Amino acid sequence: MRTIVITGASSGVGREAARHLAAACDNRLILVGRNRERTNAIASELGAQAIVADFARLDDVRALAEQLRGERIDVLANNAGGLFDGPKITDDGYELTFQVNHLAPMLLVHELLPQLFDSNARVIATSSMANVLFGRPALDDIQGLNKFDQHRAYGNAKLANLIFAQELHRRYHPRIATCSFHPGVVASNFSRDTGSWMRKFYESRLIKPFGISDVQGGENLAYFIDGTPGIAWQSGEYYGDRRKAGFKHPFARKPDQSAKHFEICSSLLGIEWPA
């Protein structure tokens, strides 16, 4: 029986991926969400374990890792994220969009790394084509606080997810396998916490010709969770919504810049990685 941890599982892509995976009898699901009522509801529906954690609080991330201590984790799907107005600084001292989408999952992987090694786990990151559409990374302003723009912040955070997956592969494959992917233009509520035009678009009928349902987006996430590295997907790669190689920002195609990005983010969190 495989143990699969999915963050951002209380709604949208994460919830629908969990529903898809629950149909297989050999999956044990641990569903993580920030909303207690919704997280408990989907866990109860699927016979899964629920853990409540808000990635806007890094103490919640550390507590989540502690709750998972000792578990065999076969797949960790870092799916939690969102688009936010800002800049907003969290109690941890980081820009909210960057923390929730990138720093929190980075910390979670760090805290769970020995367990992930033990099970030769797969680490899946829900990124976005926003990495190339809106991403404008700057190593000297990695959180994007200078002339803050919420869409650029989201794009930079999704680019950071992609870079992190690449760097985990470069450092630790084959002890773990990693990939990132764009789930599609999904009619979900990921932008509910913003007044952005993106919220209006995602909540309107205009999305229908261009978008897919959260069920379809969830099936894309489930594909990477369920797929065998080296067969269904290649470790270290980024995939588009058609499960083929996706378009990634030129920044992510430069190994020296990606390595520096990884190091800066690790320094922000005050963490060190094993050789």
PDB file of C-alpha atoms in Angstrom:
ATOM      1  CA  MET A   1       0.000   0.000   0.000  1.00  0.00           C
ATOM      2  CA  ARG A   2       1.333   3.412  -0.984  1.00  0.00           C
ATOM      3  CA  THR A   3       1.089   6.417   1.313  1.00  0.00           C
ATOM      4  CA  ILE A   4       0.399   9.634  -0.586  1.00  0.00           C
ATOM      5  CA  VAL A   5       0.480  13.079   1.026  1.00  0.00           C
ATOM      6  CA  ILE A   6      -1.352  15.824  -0.882  1.00  0.00           C
ATOM      7  CA  THR A   7      -1.239  19.435   0.281  1.00  0.00           C
ATOM      8  CA  GLY A   8      -3.904  21.897  -0.816  1.00  0.00           C
ATOM      9  CA  ALA A   9      -6.317  18.966  -0.784  1.00  0.00           C
ATOM     10  CA  SER A  10      -9.409  20.670   0.617  1.00  0.00           C
ATOM     11  CA  SER A  11     -10.578  22.080  -2.723  1.00  0.00           C
ATOM     12  CA  GLY A  12      -9.851  22.354  -6.426  1.00  0.00           C
ATOM     13  CA  VAL A  13      -7.141  20.298  -8.093  1.00  0.00           C
ATOM     14  CA  GLY A  14      -5.921  18.687  -4.869  1.00  0.00           C
ATOM     15  CA  ARG A  15      -9.375  17.544  -3.801  1.00  0.00           C
ATOM     16  CA  GLU A  16     -10.197  16.089  -7.214  1.00  0.00           C
ATOM     17  CA  ALA A  17      -6.840  14.317  -7.430  1.00  0.00           C
ATOM     18  CA  ALA A  18      -7.577  12.744  -4.049  1.00  0.00           C
ATOM     19  CA  ARG A  19     -10.964  11.545  -5.276  1.00  0.00           C
ATOM     20  CA  HIS A  20      -9.367  10.020  -8.341  1.00  0.00           C
ATOM     21  CA  LEU A  21      -6.640   8.255  -6.341  1.00  0.00           C
ATOM     22  CA  ALA A  22      -9.023   7.006  -3.654  1.00  0.00           C
ATOM     23  CA  ALA A  23     -10.599   4.711  -6.226  1.00  0.00           C
ATOM     24  CA  ALA A  24      -7.450   2.558  -6.128  1.00  0.00           C
ATOM     25  CA  CYS A  25      -7.454   0.214  -3.153  1.00  0.00           C
ATOM     26  CA  ASP A  26      -3.663   0.314  -2.760  1.00  0.00           C
ATOM     27  CA  ASN A  27      -3.514   4.023  -1.865  1.00  0.00           C
ATOM     28  CA  ARG A  28      -3.493   5.457   1.645  1.00  0.00           C
ATOM     29  CA  LEU A  29      -4.168   9.186   1.453  1.00  0.00           C
ATOM     30  CA  ILE A  30      -3.086  11.884   3.886  1.00  0.00           C
ATOM     31  CA  LEU A  31      -4.866  15.101   2.917  1.00  0.00           C
ATOM     32  CA  VAL A  32      -3.551  18.469   4.062  1.00  0.00           C
ATOM     33  CA  GLY A  33      -5.537  21.711   3.884  1.00  0.00           C
ATOM     34  CA  ARG A  34      -5.816  25.022   5.678  1.00  0.00           C
ATOM     35  CA  ASN A  35      -9.608  24.955   6.036  1.00  0.00           C
ATOM     36  CA  ARG A  36     -10.523  22.521   8.799  1.00  0.00           C
ATOM     37  CA  GLU A  37     -14.130  21.946   7.739  1.00  0.00           C
ATOM     38  CA  ARG A  38     -13.359  21.309   4.062  1.00  0.00           C
ATOM     39  CA  THR A  39     -10.284  19.193   4.792  1.00  0.00           C
ATOM     40  CA  ASN A  40     -12.157  16.991   7.243  1.00  0.00           C
ATOM     41  CA  ALA A  41     -15.089  16.694   4.835  1.00  0.00           C
ATOM     42  CA  ILE A  42     -13.053  15.381   1.897  1.00  0.00           C
ATOM     43  CA  ALA A  43     -11.024  13.092   4.173  1.00  0.00           C
ATOM     44  CA  SER A  44     -14.229  11.658   5.638  1.00  0.00           C
ATOM     45  CA  GLU A  45     -15.700  11.161   2.167  1.00  0.00           C
ATOM     46  CA  LEU A  46     -12.646   9.215   1.009  1.00  0.00           C
ATOM     47  CA  GLY A  47     -11.689   7.418   4.202  1.00  0.00           C
ATOM     48  CA  ALA A  48      -8.438   9.376   4.309  1.00  0.00           C
ATOM     49  CA  GLN A  49      -6.460  11.024   7.093  1.00  0.00           C
ATOM     50  CA  ALA A  50      -6.859  14.791   7.458  1.00  0.00           C
ATOM     51  CA  ILE A  51      -4.222  17.216   8.717  1.00  0.00           C
ATOM     52  CA  VAL A  52      -4.918  20.941   8.977  1.00  0.00           C
ATOM     53  CA  ALA A  53      -1.997  23.246   8.179  1.00  0.00           C
ATOM     54  CA  ASP A  54      -1.853  26.831   6.940  1.00  0.00           C
ATOM     55  CA  PHE A  55       1.246  27.448   4.835  1.00  0.00           C
ATOM     56  CA  ALA A  56       1.067  31.144   5.730  1.00  0.00           C
ATOM     57  CA  ARG A  57       2.451  29.991   9.110  1.00  0.00           C
ATOM     58  CA  LEU A  58       5.722  28.099   9.000  1.00  0.00           C
ATOM     59  CA  ASP A  59       5.090  26.732  12.482  1.00  0.00           C
ATOM     60  CA  ASP A  60       2.142  24.898  10.904  1.00  0.00           C
ATOM     61  CA  VAL A  61       4.518  23.432   8.322  1.00  0.00           C
ATOM     62  CA  ARG A  62       6.895  22.253  11.038  1.00  0.00           C
ATOM     63  CA  ALA A  63       3.975  20.789  12.986  1.00  0.00           C
ATOM     64  CA  LEU A  64       2.791  19.025   9.825  1.00  0.00           C
ATOM     65  CA  ALA A  65       6.237  17.495   9.346  1.00  0.00           C
ATOM     66  CA  GLU A  66       6.209  16.369  12.974  1.00  0.00           C
ATOM     67  CA  GLN A  67       2.811  14.703  12.514  1.00  0.00           C
ATOM     68  CA  LEU A  68       4.204  12.862   9.503  1.00  0.00           C
ATOM     69  CA  ARG A  69       7.372  11.807  11.337  1.00  0.00           C
ATOM     70  CA  GLY A  70       7.848   8.062  11.180  1.00  0.00           C
ATOM     71  CA  GLU A  71       5.418   7.619   8.294  1.00  0.00           C
ATOM     72  CA  ARG A  72       6.483   5.890   5.127  1.00  0.00           C
ATOM     73  CA  ILE A  73       5.799   8.504   2.443  1.00  0.00           C
ATOM     74  CA  ASP A  74       5.769   7.193  -1.099  1.00  0.00           C
ATOM     75  CA  VAL A  75       4.547  10.385  -2.765  1.00  0.00           C
ATOM     76  CA  LEU A  76       4.546  13.981  -1.535  1.00  0.00           C
ATOM     77  CA  ALA A  77       2.432  16.226  -3.751  1.00  0.00           C
ATOM     78  CA  ASN A  78       3.157  19.874  -2.993  1.00  0.00           C
ATOM     79  CA  ASN A  79      -0.046  21.313  -4.401  1.00  0.00           C
ATOM     80  CA  ALA A  80      -0.983  24.058  -1.900  1.00  0.00           C
ATOM     81  CA  GLY A  81      -0.807  27.598  -3.220  1.00  0.00           C
ATOM     82  CA  GLY A  82      -2.717  30.676  -4.215  1.00  0.00           C
ATOM     83  CA  LEU A  83      -2.729  34.178  -5.636  1.00  0.00           C
ATOM     84  CA  PHE A  84      -2.882  37.019  -3.115  1.00  0.00           C
ATOM     85  CA  ASP A  85      -3.068  40.791  -3.017  1.00  0.00           C
ATOM     86  CA  GLY A  86      -0.037  42.462  -1.557  1.00  0.00           C
ATOM     87  CA  PRO A  87       2.591  42.836  -0.703  1.00  0.00           C
ATOM     88  CA  LYS A  88       1.601  41.201   2.569  1.00  0.00           C
ATOM     89  CA  ILE A  89       4.248  40.118   5.034  1.00  0.00           C
ATOM     90  CA  THR A  90       3.557  37.011   7.084  1.00  0.00           C
ATOM     91  CA  ASP A  91       4.301  36.642  10.782  1.00  0.00           C
ATOM     92  CA  ASP A  92       7.390  34.721   9.665  1.00  0.00           C
ATOM     93  CA  GLY A  93       8.641  37.832   7.859  1.00  0.00           C
ATOM     94  CA  TYR A  94       8.231  36.710   4.250  1.00  0.00           C
ATOM     95  CA  GLU A  95       6.062  37.921   1.383  1.00  0.00           C
ATOM     96  CA  LEU A  96       2.832  35.915   1.549  1.00  0.00           C
ATOM     97  CA  THR A  97       2.679  34.680  -2.052  1.00  0.00           C
ATOM     98  CA  PHE A  98       6.283  33.492  -1.992  1.00  0.00           C
ATOM     99  CA  GLN A  99       5.925  31.816   1.384  1.00  0.00           C
ATOM    100  CA  VAL A 100       2.687  29.925   0.717  1.00  0.00           C
ATOM    101  CA  ASN A 101       3.591  28.808  -2.795  1.00  0.00           C
ATOM    102  CA  HIS A 102       7.300  28.118  -2.389  1.00  0.00           C
ATOM    103  CA  LEU A 103       9.051  28.595   0.945  1.00  0.00           C
ATOM    104  CA  ALA A 104       6.540  26.495   2.895  1.00  0.00           C
ATOM    105  CA  PRO A 105       6.718  23.456   0.581  1.00  0.00           C
ATOM    106  CA  MET A 106      10.500  23.822   0.432  1.00  0.00           C
ATOM    107  CA  LEU A 107      10.635  23.695   4.226  1.00  0.00           C
ATOM    108  CA  LEU A 108       8.295  20.702   4.286  1.00  0.00           C
ATOM    109  CA  VAL A 109      10.522  18.720   1.918  1.00  0.00           C
ATOM    110  CA  HIS A 110      13.575  19.639   3.980  1.00  0.00           C
ATOM    111  CA  GLU A 111      11.955  18.439   7.197  1.00  0.00           C
ATOM    112  CA  LEU A 112      10.805  15.169   5.623  1.00  0.00           C
ATOM    113  CA  LEU A 113      13.898  14.473   3.518  1.00  0.00           C
ATOM    114  CA  PRO A 114      15.252  11.460   5.487  1.00  0.00           C
ATOM    115  CA  GLN A 115      11.857   9.757   5.208  1.00  0.00           C
ATOM    116  CA  LEU A 116      11.632  10.582   1.518  1.00  0.00           C
ATOM    117  CA  PHE A 117      15.069   9.024   0.986  1.00  0.00           C
ATOM    118  CA  ASP A 118      14.052   5.900   2.906  1.00  0.00           C
ATOM    119  CA  SER A 119      11.125   5.230   0.578  1.00  0.00           C
ATOM    120  CA  ASN A 120      12.719   6.542  -2.652  1.00  0.00           C
ATOM    121  CA  ALA A 121       9.748   8.883  -2.749  1.00  0.00           C
ATOM    122  CA  ARG A 122       8.357  10.964  -5.558  1.00  0.00           C
ATOM    123  CA  VAL A 123       8.011  14.698  -4.928  1.00  0.00           C
ATOM    124  CA  ILE A 124       5.508  16.394  -7.235  1.00  0.00           C
ATOM    125  CA  ALA A 125       5.151  20.177  -7.491  1.00  0.00           C
ATOM    126  CA  THR A 126       2.071  21.892  -8.879  1.00  0.00           C
ATOM    127  CA  SER A 127       3.648  24.737 -10.832  1.00  0.00           C
ATOM    128  CA  SER A 128       1.987  26.806 -13.565  1.00  0.00           C
ATOM    129  CA  MET A 129       2.523  28.268 -17.006  1.00  0.00           C
ATOM    130  CA  ALA A 130       2.473  31.528 -15.028  1.00  0.00           C
ATOM    131  CA  ASN A 131       6.172  30.813 -14.484  1.00  0.00           C
ATOM    132  CA  VAL A 132       6.886  31.969 -18.023  1.00  0.00           C
ATOM    133  CA  LEU A 133       3.911  34.319 -18.520  1.00  0.00           C
ATOM    134  CA  PHE A 134       4.404  36.439 -15.395  1.00  0.00           C
ATOM    135  CA  GLY A 135       7.711  35.365 -13.857  1.00  0.00           C
ATOM    136  CA  ARG A 136      10.371  38.074 -13.711  1.00  0.00           C
ATOM    137  CA  PRO A 137      12.921  36.643 -11.278  1.00  0.00           C
ATOM    138  CA  ALA A 138      15.701  38.683  -9.711  1.00  0.00           C
ATOM    139  CA  LEU A 139      18.245  37.046  -7.433  1.00  0.00           C
ATOM    140  CA  ASP A 140      18.757  40.311  -5.556  1.00  0.00           C
ATOM    141  CA  ASP A 141      14.989  40.636  -4.924  1.00  0.00           C
ATOM    142  CA  ILE A 142      13.901  37.026  -4.792  1.00  0.00           C
ATOM    143  CA  GLN A 143      10.592  37.769  -3.028  1.00  0.00           C
ATOM    144  CA  GLY A 144       9.701  40.472  -5.547  1.00  0.00           C
ATOM    145  CA  LEU A 145       9.149  43.207  -2.957  1.00  0.00           C
ATOM    146  CA  ASN A 146      10.620  45.967  -5.117  1.00  0.00           C
ATOM    147  CA  LYS A 147       7.738  47.444  -7.142  1.00  0.00           C
ATOM    148  CA  PHE A 148       5.512  44.557  -6.087  1.00  0.00           C
ATOM    149  CA  ASP A 149       3.038  43.161  -8.596  1.00  0.00           C
ATOM    150  CA  GLN A 150       0.774  40.306  -7.518  1.00  0.00           C
ATOM    151  CA  HIS A 151       0.849  38.533 -10.875  1.00  0.00           C
ATOM    152  CA  ARG A 152       4.627  38.741 -11.108  1.00  0.00           C
ATOM    153  CA  ALA A 153       4.805  37.471  -7.517  1.00  0.00           C
ATOM    154  CA  TYR A 154       2.672  34.472  -8.424  1.00  0.00           C
ATOM    155  CA  GLY A 155       4.687  33.779 -11.571  1.00  0.00           C
ATOM    156  CA  ASN A 156       7.944  34.003  -9.639  1.00  0.00           C
ATOM    157  CA  ALA A 157       6.629  31.620  -6.982  1.00  0.00           C
ATOM    158  CA  LYS A 158       5.515  29.089  -9.591  1.00  0.00           C
ATOM    159  CA  LEU A 159       8.913  29.414 -11.276  1.00  0.00           C
ATOM    160  CA  ALA A 160      10.478  28.756  -7.875  1.00  0.00           C
ATOM    161  CA  ASN A 161       8.476  25.501  -7.649  1.00  0.00           C
ATOM    162  CA  LEU A 162       9.888  24.421 -10.996  1.00  0.00           C
ATOM    163  CA  ILE A 163      13.452  25.346 -10.031  1.00  0.00           C
ATOM    164  CA  PHE A 164      13.135  23.555  -6.703  1.00  0.00           C
ATOM    165  CA  ALA A 165      12.043  20.332  -8.420  1.00  0.00           C
ATOM    166  CA  GLN A 166      14.996  20.601 -10.795  1.00  0.00           C
ATOM    167  CA  GLU A 167      17.454  21.190  -7.978  1.00  0.00           C
ATOM    168  CA  LEU A 168      16.102  18.334  -5.874  1.00  0.00           C
ATOM    169  CA  HIS A 169      16.627  16.088  -8.888  1.00  0.00           C
ATOM    170  CA  ARG A 170      20.144  17.387  -9.505  1.00  0.00           C
ATOM    171  CA  ARG A 171      21.154  16.910  -5.878  1.00  0.00           C
ATOM    172  CA  TYR A 172      19.319  13.763  -4.867  1.00  0.00           C
ATOM    173  CA  HIS A 173      18.175  11.626  -7.786  1.00  0.00           C
ATOM    174  CA  PRO A 174      17.842   8.603  -7.722  1.00  0.00           C
ATOM    175  CA  ARG A 175      17.228   8.650  -3.971  1.00  0.00           C
ATOM    176  CA  ILE A 176      14.101  10.638  -4.783  1.00  0.00           C
ATOM    177  CA  ALA A 177      12.371  11.464  -8.074  1.00  0.00           C
ATOM    178  CA  THR A 178      10.868  14.882  -8.710  1.00  0.00           C
ATOM    179  CA  CYS A 179       8.879  16.745 -11.311  1.00  0.00           C
ATOM    180  CA  SER A 180       6.753  19.866 -11.665  1.00  0.00           C
ATOM    181  CA  PHE A 181       3.762  20.437 -13.895  1.00  0.00           C
ATOM    182  CA  HIS A 182       1.136  22.910 -15.081  1.00  0.00           C
ATOM    183  CA  PRO A 183      -2.310  21.456 -14.261  1.00  0.00           C
ATOM    184  CA  GLY A 184      -4.107  23.514 -16.901  1.00  0.00           C
ATOM    185  CA  VAL A 185      -6.168  26.692 -16.797  1.00  0.00           C
ATOM    186  CA  VAL A 186      -8.416  25.289 -14.112  1.00  0.00           C
ATOM    187  CA  ALA A 187     -11.745  26.813 -13.112  1.00  0.00           C
ATOM    188  CA  SER A 188     -10.900  26.650  -9.409  1.00  0.00           C
ATOM    189  CA  ASN A 189     -10.853  29.093  -6.493  1.00  0.00           C
ATOM    190  CA  PHE A 190      -7.079  29.482  -6.157  1.00  0.00           C
ATOM    191  CA  SER A 191      -7.439  33.256  -6.671  1.00  0.00           C
ATOM    192  CA  ARG A 192     -10.296  33.736  -4.185  1.00  0.00           C
ATOM    193  CA  ASP A 193      -8.072  35.797  -1.849  1.00  0.00           C
ATOM    194  CA  THR A 194      -7.362  38.543  -4.365  1.00  0.00           C
ATOM    195  CA  GLY A 195      -9.122  41.360  -6.166  1.00  0.00           C
ATOM    196  CA  SER A 196      -7.089  40.595  -9.294  1.00  0.00           C
ATOM    197  CA  TRP A 197      -8.589  40.452 -12.771  1.00  0.00           C
ATOM    198  CA  MET A 198      -7.606  36.775 -12.638  1.00  0.00           C
ATOM    199  CA  ARG A 199     -10.236  36.141  -9.988  1.00  0.00           C
ATOM    200  CA  LYS A 200     -12.904  37.726 -12.165  1.00  0.00           C
ATOM    201  CA  PHE A 201     -11.739  35.660 -15.133  1.00  0.00           C
ATOM    202  CA  TYR A 202     -11.617  32.360 -13.235  1.00  0.00           C
ATOM    203  CA  GLU A 203     -15.069  32.950 -11.745  1.00  0.00           C
ATOM    204  CA  SER A 204     -16.700  34.026 -15.013  1.00  0.00           C
ATOM    205  CA  ARG A 205     -18.091  32.147 -17.982  1.00  0.00           C
ATOM    206  CA  LEU A 206     -15.205  33.529 -20.054  1.00  0.00           C
ATOM    207  CA  ILE A 207     -12.971  30.739 -18.777  1.00  0.00           C
ATOM    208  CA  LYS A 208     -15.034  27.986 -20.391  1.00  0.00           C
ATOM    209  CA  PRO A 209     -13.520  28.190 -23.914  1.00  0.00           C
ATOM    210  CA  PHE A 210      -9.976  28.265 -22.510  1.00  0.00           C
ATOM    211  CA  GLY A 211     -10.104  26.346 -19.267  1.00  0.00           C
ATOM    212  CA  ILE A 212     -10.696  22.911 -17.849  1.00  0.00           C
ATOM    213  CA  SER A 213     -12.636  21.763 -14.811  1.00  0.00           C
ATOM    214  CA  ASP A 214     -11.018  21.114 -11.462  1.00  0.00           C
ATOM    215  CA  VAL A 215     -11.851  17.435 -12.071  1.00  0.00           C
ATOM    216  CA  GLN A 216      -9.657  17.471 -15.192  1.00  0.00           C
ATOM    217  CA  GLY A 217      -6.943  19.396 -13.370  1.00  0.00           C
ATOM    218  CA  GLY A 218      -7.107  16.852 -10.571  1.00  0.00           C
ATOM    219  CA  GLU A 219      -6.688  14.039 -13.080  1.00  0.00           C
ATOM    220  CA  ASN A 220      -3.499  15.728 -14.290  1.00  0.00           C
ATOM    221  CA  LEU A 221      -2.117  15.858 -10.747  1.00  0.00           C
ATOM    222  CA  ALA A 222      -3.166  12.244 -10.153  1.00  0.00           C
ATOM    223  CA  TYR A 223      -1.323  11.215 -13.336  1.00  0.00           C
ATOM    224  CA  PHE A 224       2.003  12.425 -11.957  1.00  0.00           C
ATOM    225  CA  ILE A 225       1.310  11.060  -8.474  1.00  0.00           C
ATOM    226  CA  ASP A 226       0.377   7.666  -9.905  1.00  0.00           C
ATOM    227  CA  GLY A 227       2.900   7.509 -12.745  1.00  0.00           C
ATOM    228  CA  THR A 228       6.196   5.656 -12.563  1.00  0.00           C
ATOM    229  CA  PRO A 229       9.283   7.890 -12.868  1.00  0.00           C
ATOM    230  CA  GLY A 230      11.286   6.977 -15.939  1.00  0.00           C
ATOM    231  CA  ILE A 231       8.166   5.678 -17.681  1.00  0.00           C
ATOM    232  CA  ALA A 232       5.235   8.083 -17.239  1.00  0.00           C
ATOM    233  CA  TRP A 233       7.513  11.041 -16.547  1.00  0.00           C
ATOM    234  CA  GLN A 234      11.187  11.895 -16.200  1.00  0.00           C
ATOM    235  CA  SER A 235      12.635  13.125 -12.937  1.00  0.00           C
ATOM    236  CA  GLY A 236      13.667  16.775 -12.903  1.00  0.00           C
ATOM    237  CA  GLU A 237      11.404  17.768 -15.771  1.00  0.00           C
ATOM    238  CA  TYR A 238       8.562  20.289 -16.072  1.00  0.00           C
ATOM    239  CA  TYR A 239       5.374  19.279 -17.870  1.00  0.00           C
ATOM    240  CA  GLY A 240       2.494  21.171 -19.449  1.00  0.00           C
ATOM    241  CA  ASP A 241      -1.183  20.382 -19.093  1.00  0.00           C
ATOM    242  CA  ARG A 242      -1.005  17.846 -21.923  1.00  0.00           C
ATOM    243  CA  ARG A 243       1.609  15.912 -19.929  1.00  0.00           C
ATOM    244  CA  LYS A 244       4.296  16.810 -22.460  1.00  0.00           C
ATOM    245  CA  ALA A 245       7.373  18.961 -21.885  1.00  0.00           C
ATOM    246  CA  GLY A 246       6.170  22.403 -20.799  1.00  0.00           C
ATOM    247  CA  PHE A 247       7.443  25.900 -21.524  1.00  0.00           C
ATOM    248  CA  LYS A 248       9.661  27.151 -18.753  1.00  0.00           C
ATOM    249  CA  HIS A 249      11.226  30.524 -18.087  1.00  0.00           C
ATOM    250  CA  PRO A 250      14.738  30.972 -19.544  1.00  0.00           C
ATOM    251  CA  PHE A 251      15.970  31.560 -15.983  1.00  0.00           C
ATOM    252  CA  ALA A 252      15.215  27.910 -15.159  1.00  0.00           C
ATOM    253  CA  ARG A 253      17.282  26.730 -18.119  1.00  0.00           C
ATOM    254  CA  LYS A 254      20.493  28.128 -16.603  1.00  0.00           C
ATOM    255  CA  PRO A 255      21.853  25.667 -14.001  1.00  0.00           C
ATOM    256  CA  ASP A 256      24.048  28.230 -12.231  1.00  0.00           C
ATOM    257  CA  GLN A 257      21.111  30.597 -11.711  1.00  0.00           C
ATOM    258  CA  SER A 258      18.838  27.787 -10.551  1.00  0.00           C
ATOM    259  CA  ALA A 259      21.438  26.615  -8.036  1.00  0.00           C
ATOM    260  CA  LYS A 260      21.863  30.152  -6.717  1.00  0.00           C
ATOM    261  CA  HIS A 261      18.084  30.559  -6.427  1.00  0.00           C
ATOM    262  CA  PHE A 262      17.917  27.341  -4.386  1.00  0.00           C
ATOM    263  CA  GLU A 263      20.718  28.556  -2.107  1.00  0.00           C
ATOM    264  CA  ILE A 264      19.125  31.976  -1.516  1.00  0.00           C
ATOM    265  CA  CYS A 265      15.759  30.436  -0.619  1.00  0.00           C
ATOM    266  CA  SER A 266      17.457  27.970   1.719  1.00  0.00           C
ATOM    267  CA  SER A 267      19.313  30.831   3.373  1.00  0.00           C
ATOM    268  CA  LEU A 268      16.050  32.747   3.833  1.00  0.00           C
ATOM    269  CA  LEU A 269      14.646  29.745   5.689  1.00  0.00           C
ATOM    270  CA  GLY A 270      17.846  29.162   7.641  1.00  0.00           C
ATOM    271  CA  ILE A 271      18.129  25.559   6.456  1.00  0.00           C
ATOM    272  CA  GLU A 272      20.987  23.461   5.132  1.00  0.00           C
ATOM    273  CA  TRP A 273      20.717  20.438   2.875  1.00  0.00           C
ATOM    274  CA  PRO A 274      22.675  17.190   3.161  1.00  0.00           C
ATOM    275  CA  ALA A 275      25.227  16.270   0.539  1.00  0.00           C
TER     276      ALA A 275
END
